[in-house]
Amino acid sequence: MKLKPRELIIGIVAVAIIGLATWIWMAPSGNSAPDVHFTLLDGKKLDLSSLRGHPVLINFWATTCPGCVEEIPELAKLYDRLSPKGFEIIGVAMSYDVPSQVRAMQHDRNIPYPITIDSSDAISKAFGTIRLTPTSFLINPAGHVVYQKIGNVDVHKLAAKVERMLHKQGS
């Protein structure tokens, strides 16, 4: 089957538009992170703005998401290694997660970083209505989103970014 030039051009333009839209959405925005409020599983309250001055990873995940469960051990190791230097991770369980399952997963998998359940979808909406998990946002010490990723993060690249931020802070 031979494509007509017009069909070929329409196809190329459609692919270019989709690619551009994806690039714009996925490119580090530099926009200020939303000032969201978390109620952690242990009942403590936390505002994202209170973490200003620290690099922070916001990780949206679900107990039913194989990729999310797969990356938890690597994120836990990263947190254990870099949290003493000021790095923070907040795990945000999706609204459809059953709270008892989230608590069980935190306990069973020894997740060391704080976790909240986004029961009203307010946190998801503040970050652009998260639809796929895992989705992660890295926020620099100045409070700007500098990296966002749908899917599992490359923990080695993430660690390098965080270590550069921590090094700049210590300079």
mmCIF file of C-alpha atoms in Angstrom:
data_model
loop_
_atom_site.group_PDB
_atom_site.id
_atom_site.type_symbol
_atom_site.label_atom_id
_atom_site.label_comp_id
_atom_site.label_asym_id
_atom_site.label_seq_id
_atom_site.Cartn_x
_atom_site.Cartn_y
_atom_site.Cartn_z
ATOM 1 C CA MET A 1 0.000 0.000 0.000
ATOM 2 C CA LYS A 2 1.412 3.311 -1.065
ATOM 3 C CA LEU A 3 0.696 6.423 1.006
ATOM 4 C CA LYS A 4 -0.361 9.574 -0.733
ATOM 5 C CA PRO A 5 1.817 12.618 -0.009
ATOM 6 C CA ARG A 6 -1.016 14.319 1.857
ATOM 7 C CA GLU A 7 -1.553 11.292 4.156
ATOM 8 C CA LEU A 8 2.179 11.116 4.789
ATOM 9 C CA ILE A 9 2.361 14.803 5.715
ATOM 10 C CA ILE A 10 -0.657 14.508 8.026
ATOM 11 C CA GLY A 11 0.952 11.510 9.725
ATOM 12 C CA ILE A 12 4.273 13.304 10.181
ATOM 13 C CA VAL A 13 2.563 16.408 11.565
ATOM 14 C CA ALA A 14 0.479 14.311 13.977
ATOM 15 C CA VAL A 15 3.568 12.502 15.264
ATOM 16 C CA ALA A 16 5.418 15.818 15.610
ATOM 17 C CA ILE A 17 2.556 17.379 17.587
ATOM 18 C CA ILE A 18 2.304 14.380 19.905
ATOM 19 C CA GLY A 19 6.081 14.363 20.370
ATOM 20 C CA LEU A 20 6.180 18.091 21.094
ATOM 21 C CA ALA A 21 3.311 17.852 23.570
ATOM 22 C CA THR A 22 5.034 14.966 25.350
ATOM 23 C CA TRP A 23 8.351 16.830 25.425
ATOM 24 C CA ILE A 24 6.736 19.968 26.840
ATOM 25 C CA TRP A 25 4.880 17.996 29.502
ATOM 26 C CA MET A 26 7.882 15.872 30.473
ATOM 27 C CA ALA A 27 10.556 18.563 30.232
ATOM 28 C CA PRO A 28 11.747 19.946 33.540
ATOM 29 C CA SER A 29 9.475 22.890 34.017
ATOM 30 C CA GLY A 30 11.309 25.028 36.537
ATOM 31 C CA ASN A 31 7.890 26.058 37.820
ATOM 32 C CA SER A 32 7.372 26.397 41.521
ATOM 33 C CA ALA A 33 6.098 23.243 43.140
ATOM 34 C CA PRO A 34 2.554 23.562 44.480
ATOM 35 C CA ASP A 35 2.293 24.140 48.220
ATOM 36 C CA VAL A 36 0.464 20.971 49.083
ATOM 37 C CA HIS A 37 -0.381 19.651 52.529
ATOM 38 C CA PHE A 38 0.172 16.057 53.570
ATOM 39 C CA THR A 39 -1.363 14.038 56.380
ATOM 40 C CA LEU A 40 1.107 11.214 56.813
ATOM 41 C CA LEU A 41 0.195 7.655 57.759
ATOM 42 C CA ASP A 42 1.478 8.300 61.280
ATOM 43 C CA GLY A 43 -0.988 11.218 61.593
ATOM 44 C CA LYS A 44 1.608 13.992 61.373
ATOM 45 C CA LYS A 45 0.867 17.007 59.183
ATOM 46 C CA LEU A 46 3.423 18.316 56.710
ATOM 47 C CA ASP A 47 3.429 21.175 54.214
ATOM 48 C CA LEU A 48 5.661 20.905 51.168
ATOM 49 C CA SER A 49 6.747 24.509 51.741
ATOM 50 C CA SER A 50 8.228 23.469 55.104
ATOM 51 C CA LEU A 51 10.759 21.368 53.180
ATOM 52 C CA ARG A 52 12.080 24.374 51.250
ATOM 53 C CA GLY A 53 15.854 24.318 51.428
ATOM 54 C CA HIS A 54 15.969 20.562 50.799
ATOM 55 C CA PRO A 55 15.752 18.510 47.619
ATOM 56 C CA VAL A 56 12.454 16.596 47.702
ATOM 57 C CA LEU A 57 11.134 13.720 45.607
ATOM 58 C CA ILE A 58 7.349 13.419 45.434
ATOM 59 C CA ASN A 59 6.582 9.863 44.312
ATOM 60 C CA PHE A 60 2.990 9.012 43.331
ATOM 61 C CA TRP A 61 2.455 5.263 43.584
ATOM 62 C CA ALA A 62 -0.160 2.573 44.109
ATOM 63 C CA THR A 63 -0.149 -0.739 45.930
ATOM 64 C CA THR A 64 -1.513 -2.408 42.775
ATOM 65 C CA CYS A 65 1.205 -0.991 40.498
ATOM 66 C CA PRO A 66 3.991 -3.518 39.778
ATOM 67 C CA GLY A 67 6.434 -0.800 38.684
ATOM 68 C CA CYS A 68 5.774 1.154 41.870
ATOM 69 C CA VAL A 69 6.386 -1.857 44.071
ATOM 70 C CA GLU A 70 9.521 -2.674 42.070
ATOM 71 C CA GLU A 71 11.112 0.752 42.651
ATOM 72 C CA ILE A 72 10.368 0.966 46.398
ATOM 73 C CA PRO A 73 13.552 -0.858 47.530
ATOM 74 C CA GLU A 74 15.768 1.404 45.400
ATOM 75 C CA LEU A 75 14.025 4.563 46.630
ATOM 76 C CA ALA A 76 14.333 3.290 50.203
ATOM 77 C CA LYS A 77 18.096 2.771 49.767
ATOM 78 C CA LEU A 78 18.447 6.233 48.241
ATOM 79 C CA TYR A 79 16.484 7.762 51.107
ATOM 80 C CA ASP A 80 18.542 5.921 53.726
ATOM 81 C CA ARG A 81 21.769 7.108 52.085
ATOM 82 C CA LEU A 82 20.868 10.745 51.384
ATOM 83 C CA SER A 83 18.254 11.741 53.967
ATOM 84 C CA PRO A 84 20.961 12.389 56.609
ATOM 85 C CA LYS A 85 22.318 15.017 54.185
ATOM 86 C CA GLY A 86 18.898 16.672 53.764
ATOM 87 C CA PHE A 87 17.150 14.749 50.964
ATOM 88 C CA GLU A 88 13.448 14.035 51.471
ATOM 89 C CA ILE A 89 11.038 11.641 49.783
ATOM 90 C CA ILE A 90 7.281 11.758 50.222
ATOM 91 C CA GLY A 91 5.385 8.735 48.928
ATOM 92 C CA VAL A 92 1.879 9.655 47.783
ATOM 93 C CA ALA A 93 -0.471 6.664 47.559
ATOM 94 C CA MET A 94 -3.330 7.155 45.124
ATOM 95 C CA SER A 95 -6.908 7.814 46.222
ATOM 96 C CA TYR A 96 -8.069 4.372 45.104
ATOM 97 C CA ASP A 97 -5.580 2.617 47.395
ATOM 98 C CA VAL A 98 -7.078 0.894 50.425
ATOM 99 C CA PRO A 99 -5.511 2.551 53.505
ATOM 100 C CA SER A 100 -4.928 -0.768 55.280
ATOM 101 C CA GLN A 101 -3.043 -2.062 52.226
ATOM 102 C CA VAL A 102 -0.884 1.074 52.101
ATOM 103 C CA ARG A 103 -0.028 0.706 55.802
ATOM 104 C CA ALA A 104 0.699 -3.005 55.331
ATOM 105 C CA MET A 105 2.986 -2.295 52.393
ATOM 106 C CA GLN A 106 4.860 0.392 54.323
ATOM 107 C CA HIS A 107 5.354 -2.065 57.178
ATOM 108 C CA ASP A 108 6.082 -5.202 55.122
ATOM 109 C CA ARG A 109 8.535 -3.473 52.794
ATOM 110 C CA ASN A 110 10.142 -1.348 55.524
ATOM 111 C CA ILE A 111 9.548 1.889 53.625
ATOM 112 C CA PRO A 112 11.555 4.450 55.616
ATOM 113 C CA TYR A 113 10.244 7.638 54.035
ATOM 114 C CA PRO A 114 6.934 9.320 54.914
ATOM 115 C CA ILE A 115 3.795 8.225 53.086
ATOM 116 C CA THR A 116 0.448 9.915 52.643
ATOM 117 C CA ILE A 117 -2.745 8.747 50.971
ATOM 118 C CA ASP A 118 -4.170 11.279 48.524
ATOM 119 C CA SER A 119 -7.749 10.361 49.449
ATOM 120 C CA SER A 120 -9.303 13.497 47.945
ATOM 121 C CA ASP A 121 -6.987 13.675 44.892
ATOM 122 C CA ALA A 122 -5.968 17.178 46.021
ATOM 123 C CA ILE A 123 -2.241 16.422 45.783
ATOM 124 C CA SER A 124 -2.633 14.731 42.401
ATOM 125 C CA LYS A 125 -4.600 17.706 41.063
ATOM 126 C CA ALA A 126 -2.014 20.164 42.382
ATOM 127 C CA PHE A 127 0.648 18.309 40.378
ATOM 128 C CA GLY A 128 -1.429 18.222 37.191
ATOM 129 C CA THR A 129 -3.851 15.343 37.833
ATOM 130 C CA ILE A 130 -1.697 12.243 38.027
ATOM 131 C CA ARG A 131 -3.180 9.384 36.013
ATOM 132 C CA LEU A 132 -0.296 6.912 35.745
ATOM 133 C CA THR A 133 1.914 5.457 38.433
ATOM 134 C CA PRO A 134 4.637 5.672 39.317
ATOM 135 C CA THR A 135 5.004 9.377 38.610
ATOM 136 C CA SER A 136 7.755 11.310 40.345
ATOM 137 C CA PHE A 137 8.676 14.969 40.725
ATOM 138 C CA LEU A 138 12.072 16.179 41.935
ATOM 139 C CA ILE A 139 11.916 19.570 43.599
ATOM 140 C CA ASN A 140 15.093 21.551 44.165
ATOM 141 C CA PRO A 141 15.890 23.378 47.428
ATOM 142 C CA ALA A 142 14.462 26.605 45.964
ATOM 143 C CA GLY A 143 11.086 24.878 45.552
ATOM 144 C CA HIS A 144 11.109 24.426 41.766
ATOM 145 C CA VAL A 145 10.220 21.248 39.902
ATOM 146 C CA VAL A 146 13.418 20.319 38.069
ATOM 147 C CA TYR A 147 12.579 16.784 36.945
ATOM 148 C CA GLN A 148 9.437 14.768 36.435
ATOM 149 C CA LYS A 149 9.020 11.209 35.259
ATOM 150 C CA ILE A 150 6.144 8.903 34.446
ATOM 151 C CA GLY A 151 7.352 5.374 35.053
ATOM 152 C CA ASN A 152 10.176 4.073 37.172
ATOM 153 C CA VAL A 153 12.919 6.574 37.858
ATOM 154 C CA ASP A 154 16.520 5.803 37.010
ATOM 155 C CA VAL A 155 17.717 5.825 40.612
ATOM 156 C CA HIS A 156 21.371 6.338 39.631
ATOM 157 C CA LYS A 157 20.553 9.466 37.601
ATOM 158 C CA LEU A 158 18.205 10.675 40.323
ATOM 159 C CA ALA A 159 20.912 10.169 42.952
ATOM 160 C CA ALA A 160 23.390 12.160 40.852
ATOM 161 C CA LYS A 161 20.921 15.059 40.527
ATOM 162 C CA VAL A 162 20.182 15.042 44.261
ATOM 163 C CA GLU A 163 23.869 14.813 45.189
ATOM 164 C CA ARG A 164 24.631 17.843 42.971
ATOM 165 C CA MET A 165 21.878 19.782 44.760
ATOM 166 C CA LEU A 166 23.182 18.759 48.163
ATOM 167 C CA HIS A 167 26.748 19.638 47.145
ATOM 168 C CA LYS A 168 25.652 23.122 45.992
ATOM 169 C CA GLN A 169 23.897 23.616 49.319
ATOM 170 C CA GLY A 170 27.027 22.663 51.225
ATOM 171 C CA SER A 171 29.259 24.991 49.170
#
